[in-house]
Coordinates of C-alpha atoms in Angstrom, one line a residue:
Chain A
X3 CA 5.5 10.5 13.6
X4 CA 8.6 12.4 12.4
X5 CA 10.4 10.5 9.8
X6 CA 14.1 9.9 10.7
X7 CA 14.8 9.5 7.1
X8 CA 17.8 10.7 5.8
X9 CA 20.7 10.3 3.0
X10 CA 23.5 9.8 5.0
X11 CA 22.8 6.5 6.8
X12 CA 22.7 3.1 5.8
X13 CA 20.2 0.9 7.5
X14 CA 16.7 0.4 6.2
X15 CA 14.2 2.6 7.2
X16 CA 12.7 1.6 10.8
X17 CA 8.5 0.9 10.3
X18 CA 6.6 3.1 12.7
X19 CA 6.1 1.5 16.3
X20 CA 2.4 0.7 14.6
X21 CA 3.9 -1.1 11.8
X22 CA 6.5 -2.8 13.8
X23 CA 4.1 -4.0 16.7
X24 CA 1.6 -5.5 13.3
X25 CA 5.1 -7.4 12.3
X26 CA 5.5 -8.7 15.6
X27 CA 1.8 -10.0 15.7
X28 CA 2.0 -11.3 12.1
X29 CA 5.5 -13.4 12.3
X30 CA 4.2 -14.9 16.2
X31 CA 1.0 -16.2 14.4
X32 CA 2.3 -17.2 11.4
X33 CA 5.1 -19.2 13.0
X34 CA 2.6 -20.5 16.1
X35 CA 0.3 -21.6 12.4
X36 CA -2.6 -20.0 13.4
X37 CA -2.7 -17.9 10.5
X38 CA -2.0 -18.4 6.7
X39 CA 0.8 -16.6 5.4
X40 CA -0.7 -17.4 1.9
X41 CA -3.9 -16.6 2.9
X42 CA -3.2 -13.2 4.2
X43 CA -0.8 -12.5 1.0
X44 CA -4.2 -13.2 -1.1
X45 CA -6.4 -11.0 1.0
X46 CA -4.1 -8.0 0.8
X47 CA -3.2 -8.5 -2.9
X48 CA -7.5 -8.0 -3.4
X49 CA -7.0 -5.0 -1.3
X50 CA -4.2 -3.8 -3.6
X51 CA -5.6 -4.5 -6.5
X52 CA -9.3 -3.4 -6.2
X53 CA -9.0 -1.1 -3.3
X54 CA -5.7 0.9 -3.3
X55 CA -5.5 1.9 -6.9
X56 CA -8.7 3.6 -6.6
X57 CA -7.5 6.6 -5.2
X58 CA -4.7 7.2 -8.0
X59 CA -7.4 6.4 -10.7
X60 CA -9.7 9.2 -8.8
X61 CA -6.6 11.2 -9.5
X62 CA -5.8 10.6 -13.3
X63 CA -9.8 10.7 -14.2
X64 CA -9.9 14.4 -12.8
X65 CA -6.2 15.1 -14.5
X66 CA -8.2 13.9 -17.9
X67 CA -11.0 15.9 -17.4
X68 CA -9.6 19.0 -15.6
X69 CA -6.7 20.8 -17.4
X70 CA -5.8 23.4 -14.7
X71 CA -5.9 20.5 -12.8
X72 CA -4.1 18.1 -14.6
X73 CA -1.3 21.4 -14.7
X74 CA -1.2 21.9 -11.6
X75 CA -1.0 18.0 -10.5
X76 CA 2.4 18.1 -13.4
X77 CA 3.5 21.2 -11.4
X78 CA 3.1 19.4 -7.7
X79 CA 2.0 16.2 -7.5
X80 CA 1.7 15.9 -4.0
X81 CA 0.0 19.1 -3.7
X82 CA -2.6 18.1 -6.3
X83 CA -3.0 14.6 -5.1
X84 CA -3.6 16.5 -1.2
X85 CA -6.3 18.0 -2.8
X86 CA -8.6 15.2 -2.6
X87 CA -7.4 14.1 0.8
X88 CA -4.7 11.6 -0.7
X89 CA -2.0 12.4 1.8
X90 CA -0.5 9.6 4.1
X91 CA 3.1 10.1 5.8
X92 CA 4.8 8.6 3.0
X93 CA 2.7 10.4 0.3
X94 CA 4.7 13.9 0.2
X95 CA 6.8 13.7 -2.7
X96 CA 5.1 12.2 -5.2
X97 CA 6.4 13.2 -8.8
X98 CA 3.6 12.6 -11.8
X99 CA 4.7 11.8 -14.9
X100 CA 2.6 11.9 -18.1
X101 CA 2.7 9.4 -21.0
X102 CA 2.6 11.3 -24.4
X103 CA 2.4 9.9 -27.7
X104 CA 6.0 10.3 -27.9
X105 CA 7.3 9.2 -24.2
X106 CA 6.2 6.4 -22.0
X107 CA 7.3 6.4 -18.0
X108 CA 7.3 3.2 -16.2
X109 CA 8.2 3.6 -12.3
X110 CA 10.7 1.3 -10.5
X111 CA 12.2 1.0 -6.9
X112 CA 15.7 -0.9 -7.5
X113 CA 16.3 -0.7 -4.3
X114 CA 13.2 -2.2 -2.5
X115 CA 9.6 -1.4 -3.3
X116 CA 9.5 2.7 -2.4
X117 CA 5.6 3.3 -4.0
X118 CA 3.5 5.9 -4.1
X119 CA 0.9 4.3 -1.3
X120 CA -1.3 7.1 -0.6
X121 CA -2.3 6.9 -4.6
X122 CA -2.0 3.3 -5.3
X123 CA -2.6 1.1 -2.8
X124 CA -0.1 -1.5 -1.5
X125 CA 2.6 -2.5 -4.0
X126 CA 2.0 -5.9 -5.9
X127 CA 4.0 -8.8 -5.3
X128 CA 6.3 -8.2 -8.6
X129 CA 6.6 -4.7 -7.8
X130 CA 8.3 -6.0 -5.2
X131 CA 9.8 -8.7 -6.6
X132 CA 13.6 -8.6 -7.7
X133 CA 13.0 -9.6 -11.3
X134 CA 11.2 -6.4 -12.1
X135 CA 13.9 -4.1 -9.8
X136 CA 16.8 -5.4 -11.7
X137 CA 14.9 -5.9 -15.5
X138 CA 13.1 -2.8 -15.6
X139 CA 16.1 -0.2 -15.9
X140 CA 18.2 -2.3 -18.3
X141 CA 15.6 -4.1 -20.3
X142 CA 12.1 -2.0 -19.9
X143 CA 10.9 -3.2 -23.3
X144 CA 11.6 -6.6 -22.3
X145 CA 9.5 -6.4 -19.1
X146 CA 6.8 -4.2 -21.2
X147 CA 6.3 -7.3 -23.5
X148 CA 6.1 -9.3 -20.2
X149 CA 2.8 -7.2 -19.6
X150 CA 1.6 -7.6 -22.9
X151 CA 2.7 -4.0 -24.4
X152 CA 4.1 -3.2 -27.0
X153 CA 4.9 0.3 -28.0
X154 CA 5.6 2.3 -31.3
X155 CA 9.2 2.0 -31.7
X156 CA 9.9 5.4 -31.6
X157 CA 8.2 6.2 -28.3
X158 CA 10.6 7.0 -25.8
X159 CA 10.9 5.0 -22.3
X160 CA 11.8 6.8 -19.2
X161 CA 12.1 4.5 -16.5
X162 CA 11.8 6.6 -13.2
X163 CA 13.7 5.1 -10.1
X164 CA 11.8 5.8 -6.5
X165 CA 13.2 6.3 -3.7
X166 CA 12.2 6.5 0.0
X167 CA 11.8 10.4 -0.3
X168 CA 10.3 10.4 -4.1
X169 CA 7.7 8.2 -5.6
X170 CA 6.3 8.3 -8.8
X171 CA 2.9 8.6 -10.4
X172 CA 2.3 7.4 -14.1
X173 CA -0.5 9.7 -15.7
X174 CA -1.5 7.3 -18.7
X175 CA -2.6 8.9 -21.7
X176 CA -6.7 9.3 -21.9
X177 CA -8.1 6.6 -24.6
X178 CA -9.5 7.5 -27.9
X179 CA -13.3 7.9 -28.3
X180 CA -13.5 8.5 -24.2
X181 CA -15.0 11.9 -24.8
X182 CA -18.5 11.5 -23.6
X183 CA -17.7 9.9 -20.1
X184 CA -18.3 10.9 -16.7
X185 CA -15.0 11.7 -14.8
X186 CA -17.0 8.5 -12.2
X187 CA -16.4 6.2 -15.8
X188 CA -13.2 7.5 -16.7
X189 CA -11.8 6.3 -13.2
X190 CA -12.7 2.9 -14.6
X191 CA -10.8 2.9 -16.9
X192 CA -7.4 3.9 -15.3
X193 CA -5.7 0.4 -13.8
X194 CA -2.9 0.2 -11.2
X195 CA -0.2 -0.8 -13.9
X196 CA -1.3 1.9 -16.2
X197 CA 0.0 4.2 -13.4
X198 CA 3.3 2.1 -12.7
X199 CA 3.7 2.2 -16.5
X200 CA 3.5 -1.4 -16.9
X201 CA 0.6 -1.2 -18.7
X202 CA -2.2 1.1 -20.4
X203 CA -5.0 2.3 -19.4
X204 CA -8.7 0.1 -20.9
X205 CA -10.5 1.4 -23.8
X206 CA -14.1 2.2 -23.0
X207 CA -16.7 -1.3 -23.1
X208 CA -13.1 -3.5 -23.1
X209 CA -14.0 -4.7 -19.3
X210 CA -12.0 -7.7 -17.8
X211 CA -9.5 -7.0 -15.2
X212 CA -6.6 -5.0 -14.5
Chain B
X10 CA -11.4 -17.5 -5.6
X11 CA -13.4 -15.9 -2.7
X12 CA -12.8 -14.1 0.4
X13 CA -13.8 -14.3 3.6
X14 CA -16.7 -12.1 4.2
X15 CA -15.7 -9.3 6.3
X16 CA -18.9 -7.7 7.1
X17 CA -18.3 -3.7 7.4
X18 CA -18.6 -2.3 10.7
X19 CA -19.7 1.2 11.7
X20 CA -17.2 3.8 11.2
X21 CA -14.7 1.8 8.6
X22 CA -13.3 3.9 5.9
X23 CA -14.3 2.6 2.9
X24 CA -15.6 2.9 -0.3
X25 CA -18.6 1.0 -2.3
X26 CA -15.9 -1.6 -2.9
X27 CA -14.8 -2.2 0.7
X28 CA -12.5 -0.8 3.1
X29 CA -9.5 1.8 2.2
X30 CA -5.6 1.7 3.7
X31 CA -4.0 4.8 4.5
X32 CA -0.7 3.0 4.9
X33 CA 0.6 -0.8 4.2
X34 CA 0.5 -2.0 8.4
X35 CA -3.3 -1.2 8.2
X36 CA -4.2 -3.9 5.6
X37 CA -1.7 -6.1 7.3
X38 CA -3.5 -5.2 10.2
X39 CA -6.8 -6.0 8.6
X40 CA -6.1 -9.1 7.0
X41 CA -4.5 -10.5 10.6
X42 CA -7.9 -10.0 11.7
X43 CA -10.0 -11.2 8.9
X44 CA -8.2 -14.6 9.1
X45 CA -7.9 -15.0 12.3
X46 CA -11.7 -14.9 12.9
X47 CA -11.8 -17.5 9.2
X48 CA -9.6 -20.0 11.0
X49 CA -12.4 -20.2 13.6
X50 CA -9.7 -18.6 16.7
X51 CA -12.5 -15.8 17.2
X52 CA -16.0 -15.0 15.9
X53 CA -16.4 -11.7 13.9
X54 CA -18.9 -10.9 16.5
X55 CA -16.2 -11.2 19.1
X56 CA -13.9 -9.2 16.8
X57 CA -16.5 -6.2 16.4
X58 CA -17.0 -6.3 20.0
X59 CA -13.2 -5.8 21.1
X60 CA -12.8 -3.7 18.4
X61 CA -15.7 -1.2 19.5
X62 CA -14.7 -1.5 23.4
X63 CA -11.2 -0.1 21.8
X64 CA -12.9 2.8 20.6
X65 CA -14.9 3.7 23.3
X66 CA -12.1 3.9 25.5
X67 CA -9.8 5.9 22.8
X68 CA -13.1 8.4 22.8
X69 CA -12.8 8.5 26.1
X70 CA -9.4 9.4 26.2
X71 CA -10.1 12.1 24.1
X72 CA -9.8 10.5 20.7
X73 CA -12.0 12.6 18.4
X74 CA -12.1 9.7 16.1
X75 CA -12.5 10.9 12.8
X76 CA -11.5 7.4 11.0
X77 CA -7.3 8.4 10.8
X78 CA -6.8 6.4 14.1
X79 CA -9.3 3.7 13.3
X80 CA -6.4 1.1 12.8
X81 CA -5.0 2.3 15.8
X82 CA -8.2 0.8 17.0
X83 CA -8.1 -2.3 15.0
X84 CA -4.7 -3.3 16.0
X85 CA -5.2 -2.6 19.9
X86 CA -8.1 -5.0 19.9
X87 CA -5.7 -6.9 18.0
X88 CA -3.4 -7.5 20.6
X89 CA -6.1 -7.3 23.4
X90 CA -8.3 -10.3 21.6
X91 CA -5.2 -12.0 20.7
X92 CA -4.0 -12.1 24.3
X93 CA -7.4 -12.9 26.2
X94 CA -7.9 -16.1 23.3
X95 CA -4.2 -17.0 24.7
X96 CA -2.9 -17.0 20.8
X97 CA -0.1 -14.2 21.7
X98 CA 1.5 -13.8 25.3
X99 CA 1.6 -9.9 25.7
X100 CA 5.8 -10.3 26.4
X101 CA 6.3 -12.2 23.6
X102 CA 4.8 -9.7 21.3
X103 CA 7.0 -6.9 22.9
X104 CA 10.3 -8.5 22.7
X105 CA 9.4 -9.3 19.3
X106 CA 8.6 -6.2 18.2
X107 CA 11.5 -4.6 19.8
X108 CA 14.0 -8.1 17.8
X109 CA 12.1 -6.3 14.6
X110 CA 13.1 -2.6 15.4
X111 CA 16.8 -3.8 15.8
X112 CA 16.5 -6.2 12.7
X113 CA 15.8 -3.1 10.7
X114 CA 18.4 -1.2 12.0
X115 CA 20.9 -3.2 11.6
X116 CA 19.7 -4.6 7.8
X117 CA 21.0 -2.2 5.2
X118 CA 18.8 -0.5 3.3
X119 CA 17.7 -2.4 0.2
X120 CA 18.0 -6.0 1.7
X121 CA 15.6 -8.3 3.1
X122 CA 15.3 -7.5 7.0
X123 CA 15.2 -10.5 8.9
X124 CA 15.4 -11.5 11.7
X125 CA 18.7 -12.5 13.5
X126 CA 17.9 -15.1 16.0
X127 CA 14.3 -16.5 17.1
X128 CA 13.4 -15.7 20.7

């Protein structure tokens, strides 16, 4: 399916014929009541959350354990992400951006929830979520502290706004003491907000969720 | 909180953890499915049937079926279960999807699209 996509017009971008014949199914039942809009939202929030990100964590393990790798995914991320099959229409131009101990990237869409899919799942509610488009450029810390992170004060936040032609990867910075693990353990560790940059990645035996 | 069991059926991509989305319409796709069958309007033995007849007949079509067109599957039986359990009339799920198309074109980009008038 070509993508009509383009600069110069002004109309949101049309959802392939698959995704608009879904719509139409979806808004018939929901309005007919023979499905649950909430119940759906819940089941494809666990999908986000525990299914999605897995692919983008996949990623980010190998960049921590692979330093052509990790150079060549900073040189091209879609060509480095292709190279585990991560590749979807949508998934061409995705930009990674590491965290440092001196910068932090967080990833934003002002305009409506552009996200790099084919890594990280469905985007989350909030993502979504006008709040978190209009805080997240003007008042990042703010919205950091939201998600329970604090930074140094003299790290450096670059807030990174998507559009429908670039999305964004965060690579979070590897934990400390992490050396030992497998690349399999590692991926555990990476969480879908850690690569939004609305969060860190775990440290190693922390569990709970992301 | 707990969700409905959604057995896996043969040919699903998925991981250890369940099944895996290459693009947002497919888990849409999925979850229309997965509730449907929990509010009791099909069983997920009727489900897995329609949804393998749909396969069949895209294999033989010439579908090579290699798991990138296995939504295309899913939502097909979609709209064939949902039409033979009289849930959605084949018409109205055209014109609809055609109101959605035009809603989108004429929404610009970065607001909600809705859509204009109900049919």
């Amino acid at each position: 399916m070509p993508s009509e996509h383009s600069h110069d017009h002004d109309h949101s971008e049309v959802p392939s014929d698959l995704a608009l014949r879904v719509k139409a199914l979806e808004s018939l039942l929901v309005e007919k009541g023979l499905v649950d809009p909430a119940a759906l939202e819940i089941l494809i929030d666990t999908y986000e959350t525990k299914v999605g990100p897995r692919n983008g964590a996949k990623v980010v393990a190998h960049a921590w354990s692979d330093p052509d790798y990790k150079a060549r995914l900073l040189a091209d991320g879609s060509k480095a992400i292709a190279e585990f099959g991560f590749d979807g229409r949508q998934g061409k131009d995705i930009v990674v951006v590491e965290n440092t101990e001196q910068v932090h990237n967080m990833v934003v869409c002002t305009l409506c929830s552009c996200y790099p899919w084919p890594v990280l799942g469905l985007p989350p509610v909030w993502y979504k979520a006008s709040p978190y488009r209009a805080r997240a450029v003007r008042d990042p810390v703010g919205v950091l502290k939201d998600f329970g992170v604090t930074l140094p004060e003299d790290v450096e936040i670059r807030v990174w706004d998507s559009t429908a032609e670039l999305r964004y990867l965060v690579l979070p910075q590897r934990p400390a003491g992490t050396e030992g693990l497998s690349e399999a353990d590692l991926a555990e560790l990476v969480t879908r907000d850690s690569m939004i940059g609305t969060g860190l990645a775990k440290q190693p035996g922390a569990g709970g969720t992301p | 909180m707990s969700t409905p069991a959604t057995p896996a059926l043969p040919g699903q991509p998925g991981d250890e953890a369940g099944p895996v989305f290459r693009e947002p319409w497919e888990a849409q796709a999925f979850a229309l499915a997965v509730e449907l069958s929990a509010a009791g309007h099909f069983t997920w033995n009727e489900w897995a049937e329609t949804l393998g007849a749909e396969i069949k007949a895209a294999q033989a079509a010439g579908d090579p079926d290699l798991g990138d067109t296995y939504y295309h599957h899913w939502l097909a039986a979609l709209e064939r279960l949902t039409a033979e359990k009289g849930l959605v009339v084949p018409d109205d799920r055209r014109s609809r999807r055609d109101a959605w198309e035009q809603a989108y074109r004429d929404t610009p980009h970065g607001r909600p699209v809705e859509l204009k008038k109900r049919p």
